[in-house]
Short mmCIF file of C-alpha atoms in Angstrom, two decimals:
data_model
loop_
_atom_site.label_atom_id
_atom_site.label_comp_id
_atom_site.label_asym_id
_atom_site.label_seq_id
_atom_site.Cartn_x
_atom_site.Cartn_y
_atom_site.Cartn_z
CA UNK Y 1 -73.26 159.53 -55.22
CA UNK Y 2 -72.47 160.19 -51.58
CA UNK Y 3 -75.25 161.22 -49.20
CA UNK Y 4 -74.79 162.03 -45.54
CA UNK Y 5 -77.72 162.70 -43.21
CA UNK Y 6 -77.45 164.23 -39.76
CA UNK Y 7 -73.89 163.02 -39.18
CA UNK Y 8 -72.55 163.51 -35.69
CA UNK Y 9 -69.22 162.78 -34.00
CA UNK Y 10 -67.87 163.81 -30.64
CA UNK Y 11 -64.35 163.50 -29.29
CA UNK Y 12 -64.87 163.80 -25.57
CA UNK Y 13 -66.57 167.14 -24.88
CA UNK Y 14 -65.92 168.45 -28.40
CA UNK Y 15 -68.63 168.09 -31.04
CA UNK Y 16 -66.43 167.81 -34.12
CA UNK Y 17 -69.36 167.12 -36.46
CA UNK Y 18 -72.78 168.21 -35.30
CA UNK Y 19 -75.59 167.30 -37.66
CA UNK Y 20 -73.92 167.54 -41.08
CA UNK Y 21 -76.13 166.73 -44.07
CA UNK Y 22 -75.39 167.08 -47.78
CA UNK Y 23 -75.30 165.11 -50.99
CA UNK Y 24 -72.44 164.93 -53.48
CA UNK Y 25 -73.78 164.04 -56.93
CA UNK Y 26 -72.35 162.02 -59.79
CA UNK Y 27 -70.59 164.01 -62.48
CA UNK Y 28 -69.99 166.92 -60.08
CA UNK Y 29 -67.14 168.17 -57.96
CA UNK Y 30 -68.54 169.10 -54.56
CA UNK Y 31 -66.26 171.21 -52.42
CA UNK Y 32 -66.20 170.93 -48.65
CA UNK Y 33 -64.93 174.26 -47.40
CA UNK Y 34 -64.26 175.33 -43.85
CA UNK Y 35 -61.76 176.81 -41.45
CA UNK Y 36 -59.22 174.62 -39.63
CA UNK Y 37 -61.01 172.40 -37.15
CA UNK Y 38 -64.41 172.89 -38.82
CA UNK Y 39 -65.02 169.14 -39.14
CA UNK Y 40 -64.10 168.55 -42.80
CA UNK Y 41 -61.55 165.80 -42.25
CA UNK Y 42 -63.71 164.14 -39.59
CA UNK Y 43 -66.64 164.12 -42.01
CA UNK Y 44 -64.53 162.62 -44.77
CA UNK Y 45 -63.01 160.08 -42.36
CA UNK Y 46 -66.51 158.91 -41.43
CA UNK Y 47 -67.53 158.62 -45.07
CA UNK Y 48 -64.29 156.74 -45.77
CA UNK Y 49 -64.94 154.31 -42.90
CA UNK Y 50 -61.96 155.22 -40.75
CA UNK Y 51 -64.17 156.72 -38.01
CA UNK Y 52 -67.55 155.46 -36.83
CA UNK Y 53 -70.24 158.15 -36.63
CA UNK Y 54 -71.99 158.57 -33.29
CA UNK Y 55 -75.21 159.22 -35.17
CA UNK Y 56 -76.53 159.77 -38.67
CA UNK Y 57 -76.32 157.85 -41.91
CA UNK Y 58 -73.99 157.61 -44.87
CA UNK Y 59 -75.08 156.25 -48.23
CA UNK Y 60 -72.70 155.54 -51.07
CA UNK Y 61 -74.50 154.87 -54.37
CA UNK Y 62 -77.62 154.17 -52.33
CA UNK Y 63 -76.04 151.57 -50.04
CA UNK Y 64 -76.15 152.39 -46.33
CA UNK Y 65 -72.61 151.87 -45.03
CA UNK Y 66 -73.90 150.69 -41.63
CA UNK Y 67 -75.38 147.56 -43.15
CA UNK Y 68 -73.31 146.87 -46.24
CA UNK Y 69 -69.74 147.16 -47.49
CA UNK Y 70 -70.90 147.37 -51.13
CA UNK Y 71 -70.74 151.13 -51.15
CA UNK Y 72 -67.18 151.21 -49.82
CA UNK Y 73 -65.94 149.21 -52.79
CA UNK Y 74 -67.15 152.05 -55.01
CA UNK Y 75 -65.20 154.58 -53.01
CA UNK Y 76 -61.67 155.80 -53.50
CA UNK Y 77 -60.33 158.04 -50.78
CA UNK Y 78 -57.30 160.19 -50.18
CA UNK Y 79 -57.28 161.76 -46.76
CA UNK Y 80 -54.46 163.95 -45.56
CA UNK Y 81 -52.30 160.85 -45.19
CA UNK Y 82 -50.34 160.56 -48.37
CA UNK Y 83 -47.40 158.59 -47.05
CA UNK Y 84 -46.24 155.90 -49.41
CA UNK Y 85 -44.28 152.74 -48.65
CA UNK Y 86 -40.82 154.09 -49.44
CA UNK Y 87 -39.13 150.76 -50.13
CA UNK Y 88 -41.79 149.76 -52.65
CA UNK Y 89 -41.92 151.10 -56.20
CA UNK Y 90 -44.76 153.26 -57.49
CA UNK Y 91 -46.14 150.21 -59.28
CA UNK Y 92 -45.94 148.05 -56.15
CA UNK Y 93 -47.61 150.74 -54.01
CA UNK Y 94 -50.56 150.96 -56.41
CA UNK Y 95 -50.69 147.21 -57.02
CA UNK Y 96 -50.93 146.51 -53.29
CA UNK Y 97 -54.03 148.65 -52.95
CA UNK Y 98 -55.51 147.17 -56.11
CA UNK Y 99 -55.18 143.72 -54.54
CA UNK Y 100 -56.72 144.90 -51.27
CA UNK Y 101 -59.66 146.41 -53.15
CA UNK Y 102 -60.36 142.98 -54.67
CA UNK Y 103 -59.22 143.50 -58.25
CA UNK Y 104 -59.02 140.08 -59.91
CA UNK Y 105 -55.48 138.84 -60.56
CA UNK Y 106 -56.16 138.62 -64.30
CA UNK Y 107 -56.97 142.34 -64.50
CA UNK Y 108 -54.58 143.65 -61.87
CA UNK Y 109 -51.46 144.27 -63.94
CA UNK Y 110 -53.39 145.92 -66.74
CA UNK Y 111 -55.31 148.17 -64.34
CA UNK Y 112 -52.13 149.18 -62.54
CA UNK Y 113 -50.40 150.01 -65.82
CA UNK Y 114 -53.34 152.06 -67.07
CA UNK Y 115 -53.53 153.94 -63.75
CA UNK Y 116 -49.83 154.73 -63.96
CA UNK Y 117 -50.30 156.02 -67.53
CA UNK Y 118 -53.38 158.06 -66.58
CA UNK Y 119 -51.40 159.85 -63.90
CA UNK Y 120 -48.28 160.31 -66.03
CA UNK Y 121 -46.22 157.97 -63.86
CA UNK Y 122 -44.88 155.64 -66.56
CA UNK Y 123 -41.35 156.94 -66.15
CA UNK Y 124 -41.42 156.43 -62.37
CA UNK Y 125 -43.34 153.17 -62.25
CA UNK Y 126 -40.45 150.98 -61.20
CA UNK Y 127 -38.59 153.44 -59.00
CA UNK Y 128 -38.81 153.13 -55.23
CA UNK Y 129 -41.09 155.75 -53.76
CA UNK Y 130 -38.54 156.86 -51.17
CA UNK Y 131 -37.02 159.52 -53.42
CA UNK Y 132 -40.19 160.99 -54.90
CA UNK Y 133 -41.11 164.66 -54.87
CA UNK Y 134 -44.35 165.93 -53.28
CA UNK Y 135 -46.12 165.99 -56.62
CA UNK Y 136 -44.96 162.48 -57.51
CA UNK Y 137 -46.07 161.17 -54.09
CA UNK Y 138 -49.46 162.80 -54.58
CA UNK Y 139 -49.87 161.11 -57.96
CA UNK Y 140 -49.01 157.67 -56.54
CA UNK Y 141 -51.35 158.26 -53.59
CA UNK Y 142 -54.09 159.20 -56.06
CA UNK Y 143 -53.25 156.12 -58.11
CA UNK Y 144 -53.80 153.80 -55.19
CA UNK Y 145 -57.13 155.54 -54.46
CA UNK Y 146 -58.43 155.08 -58.03
CA UNK Y 147 -56.79 151.87 -59.29
CA UNK Y 148 -59.96 149.87 -58.62
CA UNK Y 149 -62.07 152.27 -60.70
CA UNK Y 150 -64.33 153.71 -57.99
CA UNK Y 151 -67.35 155.78 -58.96
CA UNK Y 152 -66.90 158.07 -55.97
CA UNK Y 153 -63.78 159.90 -54.90
CA UNK Y 154 -63.01 161.60 -51.57
CA UNK Y 155 -60.07 163.98 -51.51
CA UNK Y 156 -58.89 165.82 -48.41
CA UNK Y 157 -56.69 168.83 -49.15
CA UNK Y 158 -55.11 167.19 -52.20
CA UNK Y 159 -53.20 170.30 -53.29
CA UNK Y 160 -51.32 170.71 -49.99
CA UNK Y 161 -47.64 171.16 -50.66
CA UNK Y 162 -47.94 171.00 -54.45
CA UNK Y 163 -46.28 173.50 -56.79
CA UNK Y 164 -48.26 175.40 -59.43
CA UNK Y 165 -47.72 172.98 -62.33
CA UNK Y 166 -48.70 170.05 -60.11
CA UNK Y 167 -51.85 171.86 -58.92
CA UNK Y 168 -52.85 172.65 -62.51
CA UNK Y 169 -52.22 169.04 -63.56
CA UNK Y 170 -54.30 167.77 -60.64
CA UNK Y 171 -57.16 170.15 -61.47
CA UNK Y 172 -57.15 168.98 -65.09
CA UNK Y 173 -57.19 165.38 -63.98
CA UNK Y 174 -60.11 165.97 -61.60
CA UNK Y 175 -62.12 167.73 -64.30
CA UNK Y 176 -61.53 164.73 -66.54
CA UNK Y 177 -62.79 162.36 -63.87
CA UNK Y 178 -65.85 164.54 -63.29
CA UNK Y 179 -66.61 164.58 -67.01
CA UNK Y 180 -66.59 160.77 -66.91
CA UNK Y 181 -69.42 160.89 -64.37
CA UNK Y 182 -67.37 160.28 -61.20
CA UNK Y 183 -68.71 161.84 -57.99
CA UNK Y 184 -65.91 163.86 -56.41
CA UNK Y 185 -66.05 165.23 -52.87
CA UNK Y 186 -63.11 167.52 -52.35
CA UNK Y 187 -62.23 169.27 -49.12
CA UNK Y 188 -60.06 172.33 -48.91
CA UNK Y 189 -59.43 175.55 -47.08
CA UNK Y 190 -57.90 177.10 -50.23
CA UNK Y 191 -60.55 179.24 -51.93
CA UNK Y 192 -58.70 179.30 -55.23
CA UNK Y 193 -58.95 175.53 -55.57
CA UNK Y 194 -62.59 175.53 -54.63
CA UNK Y 195 -63.49 178.30 -57.06
CA UNK Y 196 -61.48 176.70 -59.87
CA UNK Y 197 -62.97 173.24 -59.50
CA UNK Y 198 -66.21 172.98 -57.62
CA UNK Y 199 -69.66 172.83 -59.12
CA UNK Y 200 -71.19 173.02 -55.65
CA UNK Y 201 -69.80 174.12 -52.33
CA UNK Y 202 -70.67 172.96 -48.84
CA UNK Y 203 -69.34 175.29 -46.15
CA UNK Y 204 -68.83 173.72 -42.73
CA UNK Y 205 -68.23 175.76 -39.63
CA UNK Y 206 -67.89 174.40 -36.09
CA UNK Y 207 -69.22 171.03 -37.19
CA UNK Y 208 -72.34 172.35 -38.96
CA UNK Y 209 -73.27 173.11 -42.55
CA UNK Y 210 -73.77 176.84 -42.99
CA UNK Y 211 -73.99 176.90 -46.79
CA UNK Y 212 -74.73 174.42 -49.55
CA UNK Y 213 -75.00 175.53 -53.17
CA UNK Y 214 -73.20 177.00 -56.12
CA UNK Y 215 -70.64 179.71 -55.41
CA UNK Y 216 -72.72 182.55 -56.92
CA UNK Y 217 -75.84 181.47 -55.01
CA UNK Y 218 -73.89 181.47 -51.76
CA UNK Y 219 -72.52 184.94 -52.48
CA UNK Y 220 -76.03 186.25 -53.25
CA UNK Y 221 -77.43 184.76 -50.06
CA UNK Y 222 -74.66 186.28 -47.96
CA UNK Y 223 -74.97 189.55 -49.90
CA UNK Y 224 -71.27 189.54 -50.65
CA UNK Y 225 -69.30 190.16 -53.83
CA UNK Y 226 -66.77 187.40 -53.34
CA UNK Y 227 -66.84 183.89 -51.96
CA UNK Y 228 -64.17 184.86 -49.46
CA UNK Y 229 -66.36 187.59 -47.98
CA UNK Y 230 -69.37 185.25 -48.04
CA UNK Y 231 -67.32 182.59 -46.25
CA UNK Y 232 -66.26 185.00 -43.51
CA UNK Y 233 -69.83 186.27 -43.10
CA UNK Y 234 -71.42 182.82 -43.02
CA UNK Y 235 -68.91 181.40 -40.56
CA UNK Y 236 -69.20 184.34 -38.14
CA UNK Y 237 -71.58 183.17 -35.41
CA UNK Y 238 -75.11 184.56 -35.67
CA UNK Y 239 -74.40 187.02 -38.47
CA UNK Y 240 -76.57 185.54 -41.23
CA UNK Y 241 -78.88 182.60 -41.73
CA UNK Y 242 -77.28 179.48 -43.24
CA UNK Y 243 -77.58 179.15 -47.00
CA UNK Y 244 -79.07 175.68 -47.40
CA UNK Y 245 -80.87 174.04 -50.31
CA UNK Y 246 -84.66 173.88 -50.09
CA UNK Y 247 -86.08 170.37 -49.58
CA UNK H 1 -60.99 137.24 -45.35
CA UNK H 2 -57.82 135.13 -45.19
CA UNK H 3 -56.88 136.29 -48.70
CA UNK H 4 -56.61 139.90 -47.50
CA UNK H 5 -54.37 138.84 -44.62
CA UNK H 6 -52.06 137.01 -46.99
CA UNK H 7 -51.86 140.09 -49.24
CA UNK H 8 -50.90 142.22 -46.25
CA UNK H 9 -48.39 139.63 -45.02
CA UNK H 10 -46.73 139.30 -48.42
CA UNK H 11 -46.35 143.04 -48.79
CA UNK H 12 -44.84 143.41 -45.30
CA UNK H 13 -42.36 140.58 -45.92
CA UNK H 14 -41.23 141.98 -49.29
CA UNK H 15 -41.01 145.48 -47.84
CA UNK H 16 -38.94 144.50 -44.81
CA UNK H 17 -36.65 142.15 -46.70
CA UNK H 18 -35.51 145.32 -48.44
CA UNK H 19 -34.66 146.97 -45.13
CA UNK H 20 -31.11 145.65 -45.09
CA UNK H 21 -29.96 147.73 -42.15
CA UNK H 22 -32.61 146.31 -39.82
CA UNK H 23 -32.11 142.79 -41.17
CA UNK H 24 -28.36 142.99 -40.52
CA UNK H 25 -28.95 144.35 -37.03
CA UNK H 26 -31.43 141.55 -36.21
CA UNK H 27 -29.08 138.91 -37.61
CA UNK H 28 -26.18 140.18 -35.50
CA UNK H 29 -28.38 140.27 -32.42
CA UNK H 30 -29.54 136.71 -33.14
CA UNK H 31 -26.02 135.39 -33.64
CA UNK H 32 -24.74 136.97 -30.42
CA UNK H 33 -25.98 133.94 -28.48
CA UNK H 34 -24.10 131.29 -30.48
CA UNK H 35 -21.01 133.50 -30.50
CA UNK H 36 -21.18 133.86 -26.73
CA UNK H 37 -21.65 130.10 -26.32
CA UNK H 38 -18.63 129.56 -28.58
CA UNK H 39 -16.47 131.87 -26.47
CA UNK H 40 -17.58 130.22 -23.23
CA UNK H 41 -16.85 126.78 -24.69
CA UNK H 42 -13.18 127.74 -24.76
CA UNK H 43 -13.13 128.58 -21.05
CA UNK H 44 -11.56 126.21 -18.56
CA UNK H 45 -14.72 126.14 -16.42
CA UNK H 46 -17.38 125.31 -18.96
CA UNK H 47 -15.31 124.00 -21.84
CA UNK H 48 -15.66 120.36 -20.78
CA UNK H 49 -19.33 120.61 -19.81
CA UNK H 50 -21.66 120.46 -22.83
CA UNK H 51 -24.74 120.59 -20.59
CA UNK H 52 -23.68 124.06 -19.45
CA UNK H 53 -23.32 125.18 -23.05
CA UNK H 54 -26.71 123.73 -23.96
CA UNK H 55 -28.34 125.44 -20.97
CA UNK H 56 -26.90 128.75 -22.07
CA UNK H 57 -28.01 128.04 -25.61
CA UNK H 58 -31.55 127.45 -24.40
CA UNK H 59 -31.71 130.91 -22.79
CA UNK H 60 -30.39 132.60 -25.91
CA UNK H 61 -32.77 130.67 -28.15
CA UNK H 62 -35.66 131.64 -25.89
CA UNK H 63 -34.68 135.28 -26.15
CA UNK H 64 -34.18 135.10 -29.92
CA UNK H 65 -37.79 133.88 -30.24
CA UNK H 66 -38.71 137.30 -28.86
CA UNK H 67 -36.09 139.51 -30.52
CA UNK H 68 -36.43 138.13 -34.04
CA UNK H 69 -39.67 139.90 -34.89
CA UNK H 70 -39.28 142.90 -32.61
CA UNK H 71 -38.08 145.47 -35.14
CA UNK H 72 -40.68 144.45 -37.72
CA UNK H 73 -43.52 144.51 -35.17
CA UNK H 74 -42.55 148.02 -34.08
CA UNK H 75 -42.28 149.30 -37.64
CA UNK H 76 -45.53 147.88 -39.04
CA UNK H 77 -47.71 149.23 -36.23
CA UNK H 78 -46.20 152.11 -34.29
CA UNK H 79 -43.97 153.04 -37.22
CA UNK H 80 -46.96 153.18 -39.58
CA UNK H 81 -48.95 155.25 -37.08
CA UNK H 82 -46.02 157.64 -36.87
CA UNK H 83 -45.68 157.85 -40.68
CA UNK H 84 -49.49 158.09 -41.00
CA UNK H 85 -49.64 155.22 -43.49
CA UNK H 86 -52.22 153.15 -41.59
CA UNK H 87 -55.18 155.31 -42.57
CA UNK H 88 -54.93 154.65 -46.34
CA UNK H 89 -55.04 150.95 -45.46
CA UNK H 90 -58.18 151.44 -43.35
CA UNK H 91 -59.81 153.42 -46.17
CA UNK H 92 -60.00 150.23 -48.21
CA UNK H 93 -62.76 147.70 -47.55
CA UNK H 94 -60.37 145.37 -45.69
CA UNK H 95 -61.36 144.56 -42.08
CA UNK H 96 -59.05 145.66 -39.25
CA UNK H 97 -58.67 142.08 -38.05
CA UNK H 98 -57.41 141.04 -41.50
CA UNK H 99 -54.83 143.84 -41.40
CA UNK H 100 -53.64 142.77 -37.94
CA UNK H 101 -53.60 139.08 -38.84
CA UNK H 102 -51.56 139.79 -41.96
CA UNK H 103 -49.08 141.90 -40.02
CA UNK H 104 -48.82 139.13 -37.43
CA UNK H 105 -48.08 136.54 -40.12
CA UNK H 106 -45.28 138.76 -41.45
CA UNK H 107 -43.84 139.29 -37.95
CA UNK H 108 -43.96 135.52 -37.35
CA UNK H 109 -42.01 134.96 -40.58
CA UNK H 110 -39.18 137.18 -39.37
CA UNK H 111 -39.31 135.78 -35.82
CA UNK H 112 -39.11 132.20 -37.09
CA UNK H 113 -36.34 133.16 -39.50
CA UNK H 114 -34.29 134.65 -36.67
CA UNK H 115 -34.96 131.60 -34.53
CA UNK H 116 -33.79 129.31 -37.32
CA UNK H 117 -30.61 131.38 -37.65
CA UNK H 118 -30.01 131.18 -33.92
CA UNK H 119 -30.54 127.40 -33.79
CA UNK H 120 -28.33 126.91 -36.85
CA UNK H 121 -25.62 129.00 -35.15
CA UNK H 122 -25.77 127.02 -31.95
CA UNK H 123 -25.85 123.70 -33.80
CA UNK H 124 -22.71 124.78 -35.66
CA UNK H 125 -21.00 125.68 -32.36
CA UNK H 126 -22.03 122.41 -30.74
CA UNK H 127 -20.94 120.40 -33.81
CA UNK H 128 -17.54 122.06 -33.48
CA UNK H 129 -17.09 121.99 -29.72
CA UNK H 130 -19.26 119.10 -28.44
CA UNK H 131 -20.32 116.90 -31.34
CA UNK H 132 -21.11 113.87 -29.17
CA UNK H 133 -23.42 115.90 -26.97
CA UNK H 134 -25.17 117.35 -30.02
CA UNK H 135 -25.71 113.90 -31.52
CA UNK H 136 -27.06 112.55 -28.22
CA UNK H 137 -29.52 115.41 -27.77
CA UNK H 138 -30.54 115.99 -31.37
CA UNK H 139 -34.03 114.48 -31.14
CA UNK H 140 -35.18 116.12 -27.89
CA UNK H 141 -33.74 119.42 -29.05
CA UNK H 142 -35.52 119.18 -32.42
CA UNK H 143 -38.80 118.41 -30.62
CA UNK H 144 -38.23 121.36 -28.32
CA UNK H 145 -37.68 123.69 -31.24
CA UNK H 146 -40.77 122.53 -33.14
CA UNK H 147 -43.23 122.19 -30.26
CA UNK H 148 -41.80 124.77 -27.93
CA UNK H 149 -39.82 127.54 -29.58
CA UNK H 150 -41.71 127.90 -32.86
CA UNK H 151 -45.11 128.53 -31.17
CA UNK H 152 -43.32 130.78 -28.69
CA UNK H 153 -41.94 132.91 -31.54
CA UNK H 154 -45.49 133.32 -32.91
CA UNK H 155 -46.83 134.21 -29.45
CA UNK H 156 -44.00 136.72 -29.01
CA UNK H 157 -44.89 138.26 -32.39
CA UNK H 158 -48.48 138.75 -31.22
CA UNK H 159 -47.37 140.26 -27.92
CA UNK H 160 -45.02 142.64 -29.69
CA UNK H 161 -47.74 143.70 -32.13
CA UNK H 162 -50.08 144.41 -29.20
CA UNK H 163 -47.45 146.49 -27.38
CA UNK H 164 -46.47 148.36 -30.55
CA UNK H 165 -50.06 149.03 -31.64
CA UNK H 166 -50.56 151.03 -28.45
CA UNK H 167 -47.57 153.24 -29.23
CA UNK H 168 -47.59 156.28 -31.50
CA UNK H 169 -43.92 156.24 -32.49
CA UNK H 170 -41.27 153.64 -33.24
CA UNK H 171 -39.11 155.00 -30.43
CA UNK H 172 -41.92 154.54 -27.90
CA UNK H 173 -42.54 151.02 -29.21
CA UNK H 174 -38.90 150.02 -28.88
CA UNK H 175 -38.90 151.27 -25.29
CA UNK H 176 -41.85 149.05 -24.36
CA UNK H 177 -40.60 146.10 -26.41
CA UNK H 178 -37.41 146.12 -24.37
CA UNK H 179 -39.55 145.18 -21.39
CA UNK H 180 -41.34 142.49 -23.39
CA UNK H 181 -37.98 140.91 -24.33
CA UNK H 182 -36.71 141.24 -20.76
CA UNK H 183 -39.34 138.81 -19.47
CA UNK H 184 -38.03 135.63 -21.17
CA UNK H 185 -34.46 136.62 -20.32
CA UNK H 186 -35.39 136.90 -16.68
CA UNK H 187 -37.36 133.64 -16.71
CA UNK H 188 -34.62 131.78 -18.51
CA UNK H 189 -31.83 132.94 -16.21
CA UNK H 190 -33.95 132.29 -13.10
CA UNK H 191 -34.79 128.72 -14.10
CA UNK H 192 -31.18 127.91 -14.99
CA UNK H 193 -30.16 128.59 -11.40
CA UNK H 194 -33.45 127.74 -9.58
CA UNK H 195 -35.04 124.79 -11.36
CA UNK H 196 -38.78 124.06 -10.89
CA UNK H 197 -40.02 120.49 -10.80
CA UNK H 198 -43.83 120.82 -10.74
CA UNK H 199 -45.45 119.60 -13.97
CA UNK H 200 -48.17 122.25 -13.97
CA UNK H 201 -45.66 124.88 -15.05
CA UNK H 202 -45.06 122.99 -18.29
CA UNK H 203 -48.27 124.39 -19.80
CA UNK H 204 -47.24 128.04 -19.34
CA UNK H 205 -45.61 129.81 -22.28
CA UNK H 206 -41.98 130.84 -21.73
CA UNK H 207 -41.66 128.91 -18.45
CA UNK H 208 -42.86 125.73 -20.16
CA UNK H 209 -40.39 126.09 -23.00
CA UNK H 210 -37.49 126.55 -20.60
CA UNK H 211 -38.55 123.61 -18.41
CA UNK H 212 -38.94 121.29 -21.40
CA UNK H 213 -35.42 121.92 -22.63
CA UNK H 214 -33.96 121.63 -19.13
CA UNK H 215 -35.57 118.22 -18.72
CA UNK H 216 -34.59 117.07 -22.19
CA UNK H 217 -30.98 118.07 -21.67
CA UNK H 218 -30.95 116.46 -18.23
CA UNK H 219 -31.90 113.14 -19.77
CA UNK H 220 -35.44 113.14 -18.35
CA UNK H 221 -38.06 112.14 -20.90
CA UNK H 222 -40.63 114.76 -21.90
CA UNK H 223 -43.85 113.06 -23.02
CA UNK H 224 -45.03 114.07 -26.46
CA UNK H 225 -48.44 114.92 -25.04
CA UNK H 226 -46.94 117.52 -22.71
CA UNK H 227 -45.08 119.03 -25.63
CA UNK H 228 -48.30 119.26 -27.65
CA UNK H 229 -50.18 120.77 -24.68
CA UNK H 230 -47.45 123.39 -24.36
CA UNK H 231 -47.62 124.18 -28.09
CA UNK H 232 -51.41 124.53 -27.95
CA UNK H 233 -51.31 126.63 -24.78
CA UNK H 234 -48.77 128.95 -26.37
CA UNK H 235 -50.86 129.19 -29.54
CA UNK H 236 -53.99 129.92 -27.47
CA UNK H 237 -52.20 132.72 -25.63
CA UNK H 238 -51.67 134.37 -29.02
CA UNK H 239 -55.38 134.95 -29.57
CA UNK H 240 -56.08 137.56 -26.86
CA UNK H 241 -52.91 139.43 -27.84
CA UNK H 242 -54.09 139.69 -31.45
CA UNK H 243 -57.62 140.61 -30.35
CA UNK H 244 -56.12 143.39 -28.25
CA UNK H 245 -54.14 144.72 -31.21
CA UNK H 246 -57.31 144.74 -33.34
CA UNK H 247 -59.18 146.64 -30.62
CA UNK H 248 -56.44 149.25 -30.35
CA UNK H 249 -56.24 149.81 -34.11
CA UNK H 250 -60.03 150.14 -34.27
CA UNK H 251 -59.97 153.16 -31.97
CA UNK H 252 -60.63 156.66 -33.28
CA UNK H 253 -57.23 158.00 -32.27
CA UNK H 254 -55.54 155.96 -35.01
CA UNK H 255 -56.59 158.78 -37.34
CA UNK H 256 -54.39 161.18 -35.43
CA UNK H 257 -51.41 158.86 -35.81
#
């Protein structure tokens, strides 16, 4: 489970994240939706530990990340940085991150092999990553995020640049992970992906949460027939009250 | 955790040993010095003067301590920022200082490898062209390499990592690293033609290394203690450079590449 409370981050005069609070639950796919520059990536980067929040708290499986690294070990993250080491093979790329995440040497090879199989990469395992397609690179990047078996997964725009078969394969894989009880926090600006996958949606606009709930509840609150119309209405300044869960 | 640093170092070494183009380029650059010394040894002016050849060798060896790890340092910091492959590393639970320390260890490995190639090249030239001089100077030269040049290569690696960490592209890093390499070249050439006698300079990296070899080749004894002080001073100078690289890679703008 990932909980963020009153998260704030400024870059100079710009408040990129301005009091964001939500919880992503186990066994659910929570979508983080917002326009470009809304604060999605910044929020995920803070949860992932790449950026330090100016204020607020982040808890991963109950552990406050300010005082303990325990939560981070249960986190697998894939931000919009999917570059692989091109001179290393798919297996070596994933193995490297398995070692960094503290997988014991006795288990490492087996875990890497099972991750490669899970992602359908057996045929590419020992090929250097330099010649991989977008979809293949995405799979290896996912592999290095999940090789250590995290219970929480952060994904930032994972379908960017993927063709239709790759998107469908990724969606199926994410549903499988959700059904195994993994908490998945998934950011996107593509409504189709969000509608296809997410059990709950958090809409961020200008660094603030303007909606948090299931897609149909958000549409009802915004009095709109489609999530797209609800998104436009909720992100227009002053047009409608935010749709937030009751305490 | 030291274990994390070793994991990072091993990966960087394996990765860059596969970059044959850069390895070949570094090797050619490193062997330029011995080749130049070989050509000069055939000249009428310097051919009969081994001390001239050894002085030239000392400048080239000093420079190779800096050039050996340059390409790797640029690629594993600025290059990774440019390719946006640093962030996945920082998303793991590994501390930034462990990442930097591991990258430094890898850069040192390549710097020391290039230095060894340079020294082997010069030794081969001297064995061919001035074997008596080589035999007479073998011990002071070996001490100079171990206590002087090896720590210098590791200090140079740290300096190059610091300079590269502040750059967002490999091209930018190579521009700044050219200035970093220029410093020992300038020092070396200056001291060849304008020797310094004061002992205090012996404790300064780069200058100290050049002075030690000048004295050794001139027949003046260099006390072991001074050699050790120079090695320790050079090693100590490495620490703020690495701390600076950690500070730079801990900044928020690393997310933007």
